[in-house]
């Protein structure tokens, strides 16, 4: 089956010389959840903004493939891209506190997401907004629509952002840590809603999260990012059963029972910090923190297959430590 | 909001009083008023009579409160020069000054805001730098000089516009343009700075993520948030234009409030000086209050906080 979103060798660098994303590849199928995980600063948000072509000024992106269904996103003009955005391609940002315009009501901001793309009256658009607010668990949606962002708590704003992204029934939703400000019950409700949309409408979901519990619950596929690269990519099942990259193994050791929800389990309780990746960087980005680093790791980290559709970026063979780590 | 307005009103009264005391004392410091009223041919007796008639022999404090009490009832006194009530003199000249100030501000906003928006949208490009240089040149030219250049070129050489007086509306064009000139650089820079901040904000990214068209993003989502400092400064600029257009009114021979102020200061017509100062203080305070209220309309956070 052709994926809804296909990305190959996506790169983003900033004017400062930082290479925030270094050739990542991933695909999201219809009705599928693809989770993007990795510790703070590894390039998850920048990757998703690059897909939407919403990068800040001074950032440059390039890719071999960046395709939405059959549309080559790299070839679209800004105008054509704007027609897709908010309609078939939606995004929920990581910053719920600042992502709503302080000068306009929730209703006005939600309604325009729909009236931009559909021939529909403002009143109908507001009805749709109220319905979605209710579905993300907001009581008295009519009142909320008339309120301004500063009158809403962080959790409410985050739910408004989620509802707003769903206004046009997108085919692909990129959600950047969409539930961080929510308590466990509301989070569960949102995740259920997303799963329903996937079942009913075939929504493809690229979900960025720190929470391995959410990964275990939602993901069919997982890409693990480190220092701007996808260091391991596999089905969720395979990743939890046979994590292969040393970084992934480190991550999974942070949760005692794989799959059990331990919220706020910090990704990367592995000692050390992510290196700043400048233009001349080469070799494995993880080598400063890796217990198995060898001289060759300063030169390169090869892409290897642990199994069909299970790739990782490391010199070690798939069945280490048994075989070769020593 | 109500409490906020009350606090502002109280502050306004205090500012008014301070300005008045200062104006009152300064006019008294500038020489013996009785001598200047009496004129050069007056005898010592004449002067003494005048001093007594006008109540200038009383202590300053008494004079001040006497005047303030009358002013509070709308009686601003009589001009020594025109032998007419001061309130009437100001009212006669107000339409000219108001028309001039409002059209000056309108021109300034119509030029400064689009330029500021353009400079912000094309930040750090050729467009931005070109606009910045034009603003800098505009700022460097004194307004009387611009006025004279306009008079020479448009009025005398090309004879497109009348060079003085406001018998027709065309008479307002040149002085209004000159007034606008002095306000444009500041308004433009503020618009630019506000728009740069707004355009880099997360909510603009959200607007783009919704696929909104560039015009709507810039004019609806960004400009609304960038407008507040512009409104505040525009109010102050209008205050300057209403009171400080003395030079312009002189250059273009417009008999507005500014001209009246200049005349009364030079002739030491102190009831007029005091009244104009009071008028300007009230105008300034009224305008800042208006700006605050407009900002409350623009920003819901100010309304409900
Ligand atoms: N506008 C920018 N200019 C320069 N560098 C940036 C910019 N935005 C992000 N970066 C850099 O790009 C790298 C990746 O940032 P990104 O926001 O994608 O991280 P992340 O994986 O989303 O982290 P988090 O989990 O904290 O959200 C970081 O090193 C960051 O400093
Ligand atoms: S390539 Fe080397 S340094 Fe990098 S993860 Fe593998 S063993 Fe560790
Ligand atoms: Mg992020």
XYZ file of C-alpha atoms and ligand atoms in Angstrom:
671
model
C 0.000 0.000 0.000
C 1.210 3.500 -0.789
C 1.899 5.534 2.319
C 0.037 8.754 3.057
C 3.313 10.428 3.927
C 6.685 9.389 2.635
C 9.897 11.093 3.668
C 13.367 10.164 2.487
C 16.643 11.791 3.465
C 15.083 14.918 4.970
C 17.647 17.462 6.123
C 17.266 20.756 7.952
C 20.002 23.177 8.876
C 19.886 26.597 10.472
C 21.745 29.744 9.522
C 23.911 29.212 12.637
C 25.294 26.053 11.028
C 23.386 23.677 13.304
C 22.255 20.634 11.400
C 19.091 19.828 13.303
C 17.856 17.048 11.020
C 20.350 14.869 9.149
C 18.714 12.724 6.550
C 15.750 11.102 8.225
C 13.408 8.774 6.377
C 9.996 7.574 7.440
C 6.574 6.664 6.104
C 3.101 6.810 7.603
C 0.344 4.549 6.275
C -3.365 5.242 6.180
C -4.957 4.593 9.573
C -1.545 4.049 11.134
C 0.200 5.714 14.063
C 3.877 6.343 13.563
C 5.580 7.490 16.744
C 8.650 9.671 16.714
C 10.583 9.433 19.964
C 13.875 10.725 21.250
C 15.173 13.060 23.886
C 14.857 16.804 23.952
C 16.634 18.611 21.146
C 17.037 15.597 18.866
C 15.092 17.269 16.069
C 11.545 15.913 16.341
C 9.786 19.261 16.156
C 12.078 20.596 13.465
C 11.427 17.479 11.368
C 7.660 17.876 11.639
C 7.816 21.601 10.859
C 9.967 20.791 7.840
C 7.332 18.378 6.553
C 4.670 21.100 6.877
C 7.045 23.702 5.421
C 6.555 25.845 8.510
C 10.182 26.221 9.525
C 11.335 29.509 10.994
C 13.196 31.983 8.829
C 16.826 31.084 8.365
C 16.180 27.343 8.222
C 16.793 25.388 5.032
C 15.332 22.017 4.252
C 16.119 19.478 1.574
C 14.960 15.962 0.898
C 15.125 13.207 -1.697
C 11.443 12.410 -1.226
C 8.762 14.368 0.562
C 5.461 13.056 -0.663
C 1.876 13.310 0.554
C -0.096 10.633 -1.303
C 1.017 11.359 -4.869
C 1.819 15.007 -4.292
C 5.476 15.983 -4.242
C 5.526 18.528 -1.417
C 8.980 19.706 -2.480
C 7.586 21.016 -5.760
C 4.578 22.863 -4.350
C 4.442 26.631 -4.257
C 3.660 28.217 -0.886
C 0.161 28.885 -2.191
C -0.449 25.268 -3.130
C 1.005 24.103 0.178
C -1.338 26.470 2.032
C -4.273 24.765 0.329
C -3.224 21.425 1.817
C -2.346 22.773 5.232
C -5.179 22.787 7.697
C -7.235 20.765 5.244
C -5.726 17.370 4.423
C -2.527 17.992 6.346
C -2.911 19.234 9.901
C -0.522 19.831 12.753
C -0.773 20.251 16.499
C 2.100 22.267 17.912
C 4.110 21.558 21.002
C 3.472 25.025 22.485
C -0.197 25.232 23.494
C 0.270 28.385 25.576
C 1.463 30.583 22.724
C -0.018 28.956 19.649
C -3.392 30.687 19.839
C -3.782 34.320 18.838
C -4.421 36.346 22.030
C -6.550 38.890 20.162
C -9.302 36.609 18.846
C -11.851 34.291 20.402
C -11.477 30.527 20.318
C -14.563 30.349 18.097
C -13.207 32.811 15.573
C -9.884 30.974 15.362
C -11.454 27.550 15.049
C -14.098 28.625 12.535
C -11.626 30.155 10.118
C -9.779 26.834 9.870
C -12.919 25.434 8.268
C -14.183 28.437 6.300
C -10.763 28.752 4.649
C -11.080 25.366 3.002
C -14.818 24.698 2.690
C -17.730 26.658 1.347
C -19.531 26.817 4.635
C -21.135 29.535 6.718
C -19.462 30.853 9.841
C -22.412 29.650 11.921
C -22.014 26.111 10.612
C -18.285 26.282 11.215
C -18.945 27.312 14.824
C -21.296 24.348 15.239
C -18.544 22.084 14.015
C -16.086 23.733 16.414
C -18.455 23.206 19.349
C -18.895 19.564 18.394
C -15.151 18.995 18.272
C -14.572 20.791 21.571
C -17.037 18.396 23.103
C -15.224 15.442 21.580
C -11.933 16.523 23.150
C -13.701 16.607 26.500
C -14.442 20.304 26.926
C -17.686 20.952 28.750
C -19.824 24.001 27.893
C -18.219 24.375 24.452
C -20.557 27.254 23.569
C -19.084 29.343 26.359
C -15.521 28.391 25.443
C -16.006 29.482 21.842
C -16.751 33.020 23.031
C -13.683 33.136 25.275
C -10.191 34.389 24.563
C -7.068 32.243 24.928
C -5.904 33.990 28.116
C -9.112 32.878 29.817
C -8.213 29.212 29.258
C -5.804 26.997 31.175
C -2.911 25.295 29.421
C -4.758 22.009 29.279
C -7.808 23.634 27.709
C -5.708 25.472 25.171
C -4.000 22.241 24.221
C -7.371 20.603 23.647
C -8.524 23.590 21.606
C -5.423 23.158 19.420
C -6.252 19.487 18.957
C -9.868 20.232 18.080
C -8.791 22.996 15.706
C -6.469 20.653 13.828
C -9.373 18.260 13.302
C -11.769 20.876 11.871
C -11.356 19.749 8.244
C -11.040 15.989 8.918
C -7.363 15.799 7.910
C -5.891 12.711 6.262
C -2.564 13.221 7.992
C -2.168 14.660 11.458
C 1.227 15.563 12.846
C 0.849 15.878 16.600
C 3.844 17.250 18.519
C 3.442 16.077 22.118
C -0.279 16.822 22.020
C -1.138 15.634 25.523
C 1.684 16.935 27.754
C -0.509 19.445 29.607
C -3.379 17.038 30.171
C -4.201 14.804 33.095
C -4.311 11.049 32.616
C -8.069 10.710 32.075
C -8.268 13.514 29.538
C -5.186 12.166 27.815
C -6.826 8.774 27.541
C -9.930 10.390 26.081
C -7.887 12.252 23.446
C -5.980 9.122 22.490
C -9.274 7.223 22.182
C -10.641 9.998 19.959
C -7.590 9.813 17.703
C -7.919 6.030 17.477
C -11.590 6.378 16.563
C -10.714 8.815 13.795
C -8.103 6.380 12.548
C -10.643 3.569 12.432
C -13.459 5.599 10.924
C -11.651 7.992 8.601
C -8.302 6.297 8.118
C -6.417 9.177 9.741
C -2.669 8.770 9.435
C -0.970 9.972 12.603
C 2.627 11.039 13.074
C 2.804 11.268 16.839
C 5.728 12.845 18.649
C 5.953 11.878 22.273
C 8.252 11.468 25.230
C 5.920 8.977 26.812
C 6.783 5.357 26.072
C 3.438 4.347 27.552
C 1.709 6.255 24.763
C 4.031 4.660 22.223
C 3.141 1.200 23.473
C -0.524 2.015 23.369
C -0.787 3.877 20.056
C 2.063 3.065 17.704
C 2.202 0.593 14.873
C 5.611 1.937 13.868
C 8.268 3.743 15.841
C 11.208 5.870 14.733
C 13.792 6.630 17.378
C 15.659 9.874 16.776
C 19.006 10.891 18.143
C 20.956 14.056 17.251
C 19.011 14.667 14.070
C 18.995 11.110 12.778
C 16.573 8.225 12.953
C 18.826 5.720 14.679
C 16.300 2.913 14.725
C 13.034 2.311 12.962
C 10.808 -0.718 13.439
C 7.290 -1.895 14.125
C 6.301 -1.097 17.680
C 6.220 -4.776 18.472
C 9.713 -5.442 17.159
C 11.122 -2.366 18.807
C 9.911 -3.308 22.264
C 10.800 -6.976 21.779
C 14.209 -6.565 20.112
C 15.572 -3.038 20.484
C 18.874 -3.056 18.651
C 20.545 0.362 18.688
C 22.408 0.989 21.954
C 20.468 4.232 22.387
C 17.101 2.472 22.016
C 18.136 -0.150 24.497
C 19.117 2.615 26.904
C 15.741 4.250 26.438
C 13.759 1.117 27.058
C 15.687 0.370 30.210
C 14.159 3.543 31.582
C 10.774 1.865 31.820
C 10.751 -1.232 34.010
C 7.863 -2.991 32.268
C 7.681 -2.313 28.559
C 4.218 -1.116 27.644
C 3.160 -0.195 31.134
C 2.355 3.486 31.332
C 4.950 5.317 33.325
C 4.205 8.908 32.537
C 7.062 11.353 32.491
C 9.583 8.553 32.229
C 12.466 10.731 31.121
C 13.818 9.639 27.799
C 17.544 9.555 27.899
C 18.371 9.018 31.501
C 21.519 7.815 29.839
C 24.411 9.915 31.137
C 25.758 12.681 28.935
C 24.281 15.238 26.563
C 23.472 15.429 22.868
C 26.380 16.920 20.930
C 25.869 20.043 18.853
C 26.047 18.926 15.274
C 27.883 21.421 13.081
C 28.517 21.238 9.331
C 31.688 19.150 9.684
C 30.283 16.495 11.980
C 30.763 12.890 10.976
C 30.527 9.471 12.547
C 27.974 8.219 15.038
C 26.211 11.006 16.944
C 25.810 8.775 19.985
C 29.466 7.785 20.397
C 30.210 10.113 23.338
C 27.578 8.356 25.399
C 27.847 4.855 24.004
C 29.382 2.090 26.088
C 30.355 0.235 22.875
C 32.001 3.052 20.979
C 34.994 1.957 18.906
C 37.455 4.002 16.790
C 35.410 3.284 13.661
C 32.398 5.003 15.287
C 34.147 8.368 14.858
C 34.146 7.742 11.102
C 30.742 6.305 10.337
C 27.711 4.388 11.585
C 26.303 2.059 8.909
C 22.609 1.503 8.257
C 21.838 -2.141 9.017
C 18.772 -4.348 8.946
C 17.919 -6.316 12.037
C 14.951 -7.822 10.221
C 12.748 -6.807 7.292
C 11.429 -3.309 8.066
C 13.636 -3.060 11.123
C 16.596 -0.743 10.490
C 19.210 0.725 12.764
C 22.245 2.970 12.456
C 25.182 1.331 14.249
C 28.271 -0.730 13.635
C 27.116 -3.498 16.010
C 25.524 -6.644 14.576
C 21.792 -7.137 15.262
C 22.337 -9.818 17.891
C 24.852 -8.003 20.078
C 25.969 -8.295 22.898
C 25.892 -12.095 22.399
C 27.993 -11.962 19.237
C 30.323 -9.068 18.801
C 30.109 -6.364 21.390
C 33.014 -7.713 23.293
C -11.576 48.220 33.666
C -13.654 50.776 35.575
C -11.088 50.932 38.327
C -8.415 51.360 35.704
C -10.286 54.284 34.148
C -10.864 55.920 37.523
C -7.197 55.669 38.334
C -6.371 57.224 34.987
C -8.863 60.054 35.531
C -7.404 60.890 38.927
C -3.931 60.910 37.460
C -5.202 63.153 34.671
C -6.495 65.757 37.110
C -3.162 65.762 38.940
C -1.234 66.209 35.705
C -3.546 69.067 34.702
C -2.995 70.849 38.008
C 0.760 70.493 37.833
C 0.912 71.807 34.284
C -1.260 74.759 35.238
C 0.809 75.720 38.263
C 3.956 75.622 36.167
C 2.378 77.682 33.383
C 1.012 80.173 35.868
C 4.318 80.654 37.603
C 6.255 80.917 34.350
C 4.038 83.663 32.931
C 4.520 85.592 36.157
C 8.278 85.150 35.999
C 8.533 86.592 32.515
C 8.190 90.184 33.716
C 5.746 92.567 35.303
C 2.464 91.817 33.595
C 0.988 95.209 34.412
C 3.827 96.946 32.546
C 3.411 94.832 29.439
C -0.383 95.322 29.460
C -0.072 99.036 29.903
C 2.241 99.433 26.964
C 5.299 101.663 26.407
C 3.578 105.039 26.813
C 1.991 104.316 30.165
C 2.747 106.370 33.249
C 3.503 104.866 36.639
C -0.061 105.677 37.670
C -1.545 103.866 34.677
C 0.453 100.838 35.603
C -0.663 100.973 39.191
C -4.309 101.238 38.103
C -3.951 98.318 35.755
C -2.276 96.296 38.442
C -5.199 96.921 40.722
C -7.918 96.424 38.086
C -6.548 93.129 36.963
C -5.971 91.969 40.502
C -2.227 91.644 39.926
C -1.464 93.182 43.286
C -2.846 90.171 45.099
C -0.595 87.314 46.298
C 0.221 84.728 43.556
C -1.598 81.931 45.373
C -4.789 83.960 45.523
C -4.461 84.881 41.868
C -3.982 81.268 40.923
C -6.981 79.922 42.785
C -9.105 82.788 41.565
C -8.197 81.899 37.995
C -8.553 78.145 38.551
C -11.996 78.602 40.111
C -13.138 80.575 37.097
C -11.573 78.120 34.677
C -13.368 75.258 36.384
C -16.621 77.023 35.553
C -15.604 77.453 31.935
C -14.518 81.071 32.260
C -10.970 81.295 30.958
C -10.700 85.048 31.247
C -10.253 87.785 28.631
C -7.387 88.390 26.278
C -5.610 91.716 26.821
C -4.607 91.767 23.208
C -7.911 90.950 21.537
C -10.153 92.281 24.297
C -12.296 89.181 23.869
C -13.041 86.049 25.933
C -10.211 83.548 25.651
C -12.549 80.581 25.265
C -13.997 82.160 22.134
C -10.539 82.860 20.706
C -9.547 79.211 21.092
C -12.874 77.922 19.779
C -12.520 80.083 16.643
C -9.107 78.674 15.864
C -9.811 75.076 16.830
C -11.343 73.915 13.500
C -8.184 74.855 11.588
C -5.901 73.138 14.075
C -8.114 70.056 14.311
C -8.410 69.661 10.559
C -4.687 70.117 10.183
C -3.794 67.711 13.002
C -6.225 64.987 11.999
C -5.290 65.088 8.329
C -1.619 65.150 9.282
C -2.091 62.062 11.437
C -4.166 60.327 8.769
C -1.467 60.893 6.159
C 1.224 59.757 8.598
C -0.642 56.526 9.402
C -1.473 55.824 5.778
C 2.212 56.050 4.896
C 3.851 54.667 8.042
C 1.763 51.538 8.595
C 2.051 50.042 5.098
C 5.763 50.870 5.010
C 6.271 49.333 8.462
C 4.425 46.190 7.428
C 6.449 45.889 4.236
C 9.729 46.425 6.065
C 8.784 43.706 8.582
C 7.652 41.234 5.923
C 10.889 41.729 4.037
C 13.044 42.094 7.134
C 16.757 42.442 6.440
C 16.257 42.540 2.687
C 16.740 45.388 0.238
C 13.115 46.524 0.759
C 13.589 46.822 4.517
C 16.826 48.752 4.190
C 15.451 51.111 1.548
C 12.449 51.943 3.741
C 14.731 52.446 6.728
C 16.915 54.893 4.810
C 13.913 56.881 3.597
C 12.676 57.128 7.177
C 16.088 58.269 8.346
C 16.254 61.017 5.728
C 12.724 62.097 6.618
C 13.711 62.332 10.242
C 16.815 64.370 9.503
C 14.940 67.133 7.676
C 13.483 69.839 9.935
C 9.793 70.388 9.260
C 10.010 74.114 8.540
C 12.579 73.316 5.870
C 10.335 70.690 4.265
C 7.546 73.253 4.448
C 9.612 75.874 2.646
C 10.754 73.413 -0.015
C 7.145 72.381 -0.642
C 6.043 75.996 -0.842
C 8.781 76.815 -3.338
C 8.300 73.746 -5.524
C 4.576 72.974 -5.382
C 3.337 76.462 -4.579
C 5.564 78.918 -6.410
C 7.234 76.943 -9.230
C 4.466 74.533 -10.217
C 1.621 76.552 -8.701
C -0.299 73.365 -7.934
C -1.240 74.287 -4.402
C -1.970 77.527 -2.556
C 1.000 78.623 -0.483
C -0.879 80.008 2.480
C -4.272 80.250 4.113
C -7.027 77.689 4.107
C -9.672 79.291 1.967
C -10.027 75.964 0.142
C -9.274 72.469 1.354
C -6.208 72.397 -0.878
C -4.629 74.845 1.513
C -4.409 72.055 4.086
C -2.498 69.657 1.876
C 1.011 71.018 2.226
C 0.912 71.803 5.959
C -0.680 68.410 6.665
C 2.009 66.637 4.650
C 4.714 68.522 6.511
C 3.143 67.628 9.859
C 2.868 63.994 8.777
C 6.538 63.922 7.834
C 7.672 64.396 11.392
C 5.422 61.610 12.670
C 6.143 59.013 9.999
C 9.582 57.690 11.060
C 8.563 56.825 14.631
C 5.243 55.291 13.600
C 6.909 53.311 10.866
C 9.612 51.916 13.153
C 7.052 50.909 15.747
C 4.909 49.179 13.150
C 7.951 47.396 11.796
C 9.177 46.240 15.216
C 5.723 45.105 16.308
C 5.142 43.258 13.059
C 8.515 41.515 13.204
C 7.670 40.204 16.679
C 4.161 39.229 15.670
C 5.215 37.512 12.453
C 7.749 35.377 14.331
C 5.203 34.289 16.933
C 3.719 30.856 17.451
C 0.184 32.008 16.679
C 1.251 33.158 13.226
C 2.695 29.685 12.677
C -0.718 28.339 13.711
C -2.418 30.657 11.229
C -0.109 29.355 8.520
C -0.775 25.791 9.613
C -4.456 26.456 8.996
C -3.540 27.365 5.440
C -4.724 30.953 5.755
C -3.827 33.317 2.924
C -0.890 35.694 3.452
C -3.095 38.805 3.429
C -5.252 37.470 6.217
C -2.242 36.308 8.225
C -0.539 39.689 8.027
C -3.515 42.019 8.325
C -5.766 40.064 10.670
C -3.496 37.967 12.842
C -0.256 39.943 13.004
C -1.270 43.591 12.623
C -3.872 43.442 15.372
C -1.172 42.422 17.840
C 1.384 44.888 16.496
C -1.032 47.819 16.577
C -1.075 48.632 20.272
C 2.174 50.593 20.626
C 1.353 52.290 17.330
C -1.986 53.477 18.711
C -0.350 54.835 21.865
C 2.310 56.747 19.986
C -0.156 57.978 17.345
C -2.173 59.551 20.171
C 0.894 61.365 21.470
C 1.778 62.443 17.935
C -1.707 63.847 17.445
C -1.222 65.774 20.680
C 1.994 67.240 19.258
C 0.243 68.085 16.038
C -2.616 69.863 17.772
C -0.424 71.879 20.089
C 2.994 71.915 18.599
C 2.173 72.935 15.074
C 3.316 76.486 15.865
C 6.090 76.417 13.281
C 3.873 74.932 10.589
C 1.069 77.362 11.263
C 3.547 80.221 11.061
C 5.165 78.991 7.835
C 1.804 78.496 6.120
C 0.104 81.516 7.739
C -2.634 79.389 9.286
C -4.382 81.037 12.192
C -4.866 78.030 14.399
C -4.332 77.391 18.087
C -0.583 77.070 17.622
C -0.378 80.494 16.061
C -2.500 81.918 18.868
C -0.128 80.413 21.405
C 2.900 81.879 19.693
C 1.257 85.305 19.479
C 0.150 85.344 23.089
C 3.510 84.200 24.392
C 5.393 86.853 22.474
C 2.981 89.582 23.634
C 2.711 88.200 27.170
C -1.074 87.906 26.831
C -1.066 85.676 29.895
C -4.743 84.703 30.134
C -4.426 83.257 26.635
C -1.120 81.522 27.433
C -2.633 79.910 30.508
C -5.752 78.869 28.669
C -3.837 77.339 25.757
C -1.652 75.407 28.185
C -4.747 74.140 29.972
C -6.335 73.240 26.650
C -3.266 71.313 25.530
C -2.981 69.471 28.837
C -6.603 68.398 28.522
C -6.073 67.357 24.899
C -3.025 65.260 25.793
C -4.775 63.558 28.640
C -7.884 62.960 26.579
C -5.823 61.440 23.810
C -3.869 59.082 26.045
C -7.124 57.975 27.616
C -8.564 57.402 24.160
C -5.478 55.382 23.219
C -5.860 53.247 26.345
C -9.452 52.572 25.487
C -8.620 51.698 21.896
C -5.936 49.318 23.125
C -8.474 47.674 25.392
C -10.603 47.110 22.310
C -7.607 45.650 20.484
C -6.381 43.411 23.283
C -8.914 41.347 25.200
C -6.365 40.738 27.959
C -6.626 44.397 28.980
C -10.402 44.197 29.135
C -10.782 41.290 31.500
C -7.621 41.559 33.536
N 14.760 28.380 15.049
C 15.863 27.695 15.359
N 17.078 28.227 15.138
C 18.202 27.551 15.433
N 18.212 26.316 15.960
C 17.037 25.728 16.212
C 15.795 26.381 15.928
N 14.781 25.546 16.266
C 15.374 24.427 16.751
N 16.710 24.519 16.715
C 17.662 23.501 17.136
O 17.348 22.323 16.466
C 17.541 21.188 17.323
C 16.308 20.323 17.320
O 15.246 21.007 17.977
P 13.789 20.395 18.099
O 12.920 21.496 18.570
O 13.398 19.728 16.847
O 13.928 19.331 19.241
P 12.839 18.326 19.774
O 13.293 16.969 19.434
O 11.498 18.722 19.302
O 12.966 18.541 21.337
P 11.838 18.614 22.454
O 11.583 17.212 22.868
O 12.481 19.403 23.539
O 10.669 19.278 21.846
C 17.894 21.746 18.681
O 19.267 21.622 18.869
C 17.522 23.185 18.613
O 18.383 23.963 19.379
S 27.958 3.210 16.041
Fe 29.385 2.924 17.696
S 29.073 4.641 19.056
Fe 27.349 4.578 17.671
S 25.855 3.432 18.768
Fe 26.905 1.946 17.519
S 28.536 1.223 18.831
Fe 27.747 3.037 19.809
Mg 9.887 19.517 20.136
